Short mmCIF file of C-alpha atoms in Angstrom, two decimals:
data_model
loop_
_atom_site.label_atom_id
_atom_site.label_comp_id
_atom_site.label_asym_id
_atom_site.label_seq_id
_atom_site.Cartn_x
_atom_site.Cartn_y
_atom_site.Cartn_z
CA MET F 532 16.04 -50.26 10.18
CA ALA F 533 19.43 -51.92 9.77
CA GLN F 534 20.22 -50.56 6.54
CA ARG F 535 19.15 -47.13 7.29
CA LYS F 536 21.39 -47.02 10.53
CA ALA F 537 24.50 -48.32 8.80
CA GLU F 538 24.00 -45.45 6.27
CA PHE F 539 22.97 -43.02 9.10
CA GLN F 540 26.71 -44.01 10.81
CA ASP F 541 28.37 -44.05 7.26
CA LEU F 542 27.28 -40.13 6.44
CA GLN F 543 28.09 -39.28 10.14
CA ARG F 544 31.71 -40.87 10.20
CA ALA F 545 32.47 -39.29 6.53
CA LEU F 546 31.84 -35.95 7.84
CA ARG F 547 34.00 -36.03 10.88
CA VAL F 548 36.60 -37.34 8.58
CA THR F 549 36.16 -34.39 6.59
CA LYS F 550 35.72 -32.11 9.37
CA ILE F 551 32.28 -30.36 8.32
CA ILE F 552 31.15 -31.65 11.83
CA ASP F 553 32.73 -32.04 15.04
CA ASP F 554 31.78 -33.14 18.76
CA PHE F 555 30.62 -29.03 19.13
CA THR F 556 28.53 -28.99 16.07
CA LYS F 557 24.94 -28.81 16.78
CA PRO F 558 22.75 -31.59 16.21
CA HIS F 559 20.38 -30.37 13.98
CA LEU F 560 23.30 -29.00 11.78
CA VAL F 561 24.59 -32.51 11.63
CA PHE F 562 21.38 -34.02 10.34
CA LEU F 563 21.36 -30.94 7.80
CA ALA F 564 25.07 -31.65 6.85
CA MET F 565 24.54 -35.87 6.89
CA TRP F 566 21.36 -34.62 4.33
CA LEU F 567 23.37 -32.36 2.05
CA LEU F 568 26.19 -35.22 1.97
CA ARG F 569 24.09 -37.61 0.58
CA LYS F 570 22.82 -35.45 -1.70
CA ARG F 571 26.59 -34.58 -2.92
CA ARG F 572 26.26 -30.76 -1.86
CA ALA F 573 28.12 -30.64 1.53
CA LYS F 574 30.62 -27.97 1.84
CA VAL F 575 33.49 -27.88 4.37
CA ASP F 576 32.29 -24.28 5.28
CA MET F 577 28.72 -25.20 6.71
CA THR F 578 28.13 -21.48 8.12
CA ALA F 579 28.51 -20.04 4.28
CA GLN F 580 25.91 -22.76 2.84
CA LEU F 581 23.41 -21.58 5.73
CA GLU F 582 23.39 -18.46 3.68
CA SER F 583 21.01 -20.11 1.71
CA PRO F 584 17.35 -19.14 2.70
CA LEU F 585 16.86 -22.85 1.55
CA TYR F 586 19.42 -24.74 3.77
CA ARG F 587 18.45 -21.98 6.30
CA ALA F 588 15.06 -22.87 6.71
CA MET F 589 15.88 -26.68 6.47
CA SER F 590 18.25 -26.25 9.60
CA LYS F 591 14.95 -24.41 11.39
CA ILE F 592 13.17 -27.64 10.21
CA ALA F 593 15.61 -29.95 11.54
CA GLU F 594 16.34 -27.57 14.73
CA THR F 595 12.22 -28.16 15.89
CA LEU F 596 12.17 -31.78 14.68
CA TRP F 597 14.66 -32.10 17.54
CA HIS F 598 12.52 -30.48 20.18
CA VAL F 599 9.27 -32.48 18.74
CA ILE F 600 10.56 -36.10 18.42
CA ASP F 601 10.08 -38.35 21.39
CA ILE F 602 11.99 -41.81 21.10
CA GLU F 603 13.23 -43.89 24.12
CA SER F 604 16.37 -44.98 22.65
CA GLU F 605 18.63 -42.08 22.00
CA GLU F 606 20.17 -43.94 19.12
CA GLU F 607 17.10 -44.66 17.53
CA LYS F 608 16.11 -41.17 18.07
CA LEU F 609 18.95 -40.16 15.72
CA VAL F 610 18.50 -42.53 13.01
CA ASP F 611 14.57 -41.88 12.80
CA MET F 612 15.00 -38.31 13.03
CA TYR F 613 17.23 -38.35 10.24
CA TRP F 614 15.17 -40.46 8.01
CA ILE F 615 11.88 -38.19 9.00
CA LEU F 616 13.99 -34.77 8.22
CA SER F 617 15.21 -36.83 4.66
CA GLY F 618 11.74 -37.05 3.63
CA LEU F 619 10.61 -33.53 4.51
CA PHE F 620 13.80 -32.25 2.64
CA MET F 621 12.78 -33.92 -0.43
CA GLN F 622 9.43 -32.21 -0.31
CA VAL F 623 10.69 -28.72 0.79
CA GLU F 624 12.67 -28.92 -2.53
CA LYS F 625 9.97 -30.01 -4.81
CA LEU F 626 7.69 -27.21 -3.49
CA GLN F 627 10.45 -24.48 -4.24
CA LYS F 628 9.14 -24.17 -7.98
CA GLU F 629 5.68 -23.79 -6.30
CA VAL F 630 6.40 -21.02 -3.85
CA VAL F 631 5.49 -18.25 -6.32
CA LYS F 632 2.18 -19.53 -7.21
CA LEU F 633 1.45 -20.34 -3.13
CA GLN F 634 2.45 -16.52 -2.85
CA ASP F 635 0.05 -15.82 -5.09
CA CYS F 636 -2.83 -17.96 -4.19
CA THR F 637 -2.24 -16.89 -0.61
CA TYR F 638 -3.06 -13.37 -1.70
CA ALA F 639 -6.04 -13.99 -3.64
CA LEU F 640 -7.45 -16.13 -1.01
CA LEU F 641 -6.64 -13.47 1.79
CA GLU F 642 -8.77 -11.04 -0.25
CA LYS F 643 -11.82 -13.56 -0.82
CA GLU F 644 -11.78 -14.04 2.91
CA ASP F 645 -11.16 -10.96 4.51
CA VAL F 646 -10.97 -8.00 2.33
CA GLU F 647 -10.63 -5.52 4.84
CA LEU F 648 -7.75 -6.93 6.17
CA TYR F 649 -6.09 -7.72 2.61
CA LYS F 650 -6.67 -3.81 1.78
CA TYR F 651 -5.07 -3.19 5.45
CA LEU F 652 -2.14 -5.02 4.97
CA VAL F 653 -1.61 -3.62 1.55
CA LYS F 654 -1.83 -0.05 2.88
CA ILE F 655 0.59 -0.42 5.38
CA ASP F 656 3.14 -2.02 2.66
CA THR F 657 3.09 -5.17 4.20
CA LEU F 658 1.27 -8.08 2.26
CA TYR F 659 3.52 -8.40 -0.53
CA ASN F 660 6.98 -8.11 1.47
CA LEU F 661 6.15 -10.64 4.12
CA PRO F 662 8.94 -13.72 4.55
CA TYR F 663 6.42 -16.29 2.58
CA ASP F 664 9.97 -17.85 1.26
CA ALA F 665 11.07 -18.71 5.04
CA TRP F 666 7.36 -19.98 6.13
CA PHE F 667 7.06 -22.05 3.08
CA TYR F 668 10.86 -23.51 3.03
CA SER F 669 10.58 -23.69 6.75
CA CYS F 670 6.91 -25.22 6.80
CA PHE F 671 6.44 -22.89 9.58
CA ALA F 672 8.80 -24.13 12.26
CA GLY F 673 9.44 -21.44 14.35
CA ILE F 674 6.42 -19.59 13.62
CA ILE F 675 3.68 -22.47 14.57
CA CYS F 676 4.39 -23.81 17.97
CA ASN F 677 6.51 -27.63 18.38
CA GLY F 678 3.08 -29.16 19.81
CA SER F 679 1.01 -27.86 16.05
CA ILE F 680 3.41 -28.34 13.66
CA ALA F 681 3.64 -32.03 12.75
CA LYS F 682 -0.27 -31.70 11.51
CA ILE F 683 1.36 -29.38 8.67
CA TRP F 684 4.16 -31.56 8.40
CA ASP F 685 2.22 -34.59 8.20
CA LYS F 686 0.37 -32.76 4.73
CA ILE F 687 3.85 -31.72 3.35
CA THR F 688 5.16 -35.26 3.29
CA VAL F 689 2.81 -36.44 1.29
CA GLY F 690 3.03 -33.57 -1.48
CA ALA F 691 0.51 -31.62 -0.43
CA TYR F 692 2.02 -28.00 -0.14
CA ARG F 693 -1.09 -26.36 -0.74
CA ILE F 694 -1.88 -26.33 3.04
CA LEU F 695 0.88 -23.46 3.43
CA ILE F 696 -1.66 -21.34 1.76
CA PHE F 697 -4.59 -22.16 4.28
CA VAL F 698 -2.17 -22.11 7.23
CA THR F 699 -0.67 -18.68 6.18
CA VAL F 700 -4.47 -17.23 5.19
CA VAL F 701 -5.94 -18.73 8.48
CA MET F 702 -2.94 -17.43 10.73
CA LEU F 703 -3.58 -13.61 9.28
CA THR F 704 -7.21 -13.78 9.73
CA THR F 705 -6.77 -15.15 13.27
CA LEU F 706 -4.63 -12.37 14.47
CA ARG F 707 -6.71 -9.81 12.44
CA ARG F 708 -7.78 -7.82 14.99
CA LEU F 709 -3.96 -7.34 16.31
CA LEU F 710 -2.84 -6.89 13.33
CA LEU F 711 -5.43 -4.16 12.22
CA ARG F 712 -3.37 -2.00 14.70
CA CYS F 713 -0.18 -2.62 13.42
CA GLU F 714 1.36 0.50 12.02
CA ASN F 715 4.44 -1.75 10.14
CA ILE F 716 5.66 -4.82 8.71
CA ASP F 717 7.54 -5.01 11.76
CA HIS F 718 4.97 -4.84 14.06
CA VAL F 719 3.09 -7.06 12.12
CA LEU F 720 6.14 -9.58 12.21
CA ASP F 721 6.38 -9.20 15.74
CA THR F 722 2.69 -10.25 15.91
CA ILE F 723 3.03 -13.12 13.98
CA ASN F 724 6.59 -14.08 15.98
CA ASN F 725 4.69 -14.31 19.18
CA ILE F 726 1.82 -16.95 18.18
CA THR F 727 0.84 -18.68 21.45
CA GLU F 728 0.64 -22.64 21.61
CA GLU F 729 -3.27 -22.30 21.93
CA THR F 730 -3.49 -20.48 18.83
CA SER F 731 -0.75 -21.87 17.04
CA GLU F 732 -3.31 -25.29 17.37
CA LEU F 733 -6.50 -23.25 16.59
CA ILE F 734 -4.44 -22.17 13.46
CA VAL F 735 -3.33 -25.35 12.18
CA ASN F 736 -6.72 -26.72 12.88
CA LYS F 737 -8.90 -24.66 11.13
CA ALA F 738 -6.10 -24.60 8.04
CA ILE F 739 -6.45 -28.44 7.82
CA GLU F 740 -10.63 -27.61 8.36
CA SER F 741 -10.69 -25.03 5.20
CA MET F 742 -8.29 -27.17 3.23
CA GLN F 743 -10.47 -30.04 3.44
CA GLN F 744 -13.55 -28.12 2.32
CA SER F 745 -14.40 -29.07 -1.55
CA GLY F 746 -15.33 -25.20 -2.42
CA THR F 747 -12.49 -23.50 -1.09
CA THR F 748 -10.03 -26.04 -2.17
CA GLN F 749 -11.46 -26.39 -6.02
CA GLN F 750 -10.79 -22.42 -5.75
CA VAL F 751 -7.14 -23.19 -5.19
CA ASP F 752 -6.61 -25.72 -7.70
CA MET F 753 -8.55 -23.82 -10.33
CA TYR F 754 -6.01 -21.11 -9.48
CA PHE F 755 -2.74 -23.62 -9.91
CA THR F 756 -4.13 -25.24 -12.90
CA LYS F 757 -4.62 -21.54 -14.66
CA HIS F 758 -1.04 -20.71 -13.86
CA SER F 759 0.54 -23.60 -14.53
#
């Protein structure tokens, strides 16, 4: 813990000296800047750097975790948050190369689970235009409510990226009644962006359950193997 705390303080000090952060920098951006510095990617203009979809998503993860984690000591909270985020960010970087396969597998699984919804979303020119990159890079931060998001992140931290497929499909099928009334992608996104806490919990629990079902998991594994 002492070593982690020392590295945390060194990174924060270096960012202040180089004026990448100051007293007005939002906490979640400080954490992202620290991680970028540790990876030797930090730039003085953080705003420009956040134009990257990946770093923008990482910022959303950091912002969400800031509201999720609860530690008595403020200093402990900051240090622990940084190292938790470092682990998450490392996994998000790794899953980048899997995003296309995750997306294609999502289409295939949705068609299998709910062909009517699948065809309707294709018909209204939505299925292939949903922001999968943002959802996957952020591991659904900002979409799934804070009270349930940790269950997804627990899977991500051990490299189980395929949970993202199941969350996406279960999210769409859970909202099917509302989505079938949507006329375009804007209406679909508005529905998805307003998921309640109760629905979030339902989606996450069902996604984990679906992932644990051997038949469905084998189909996903076969798809990944075939397209590797």
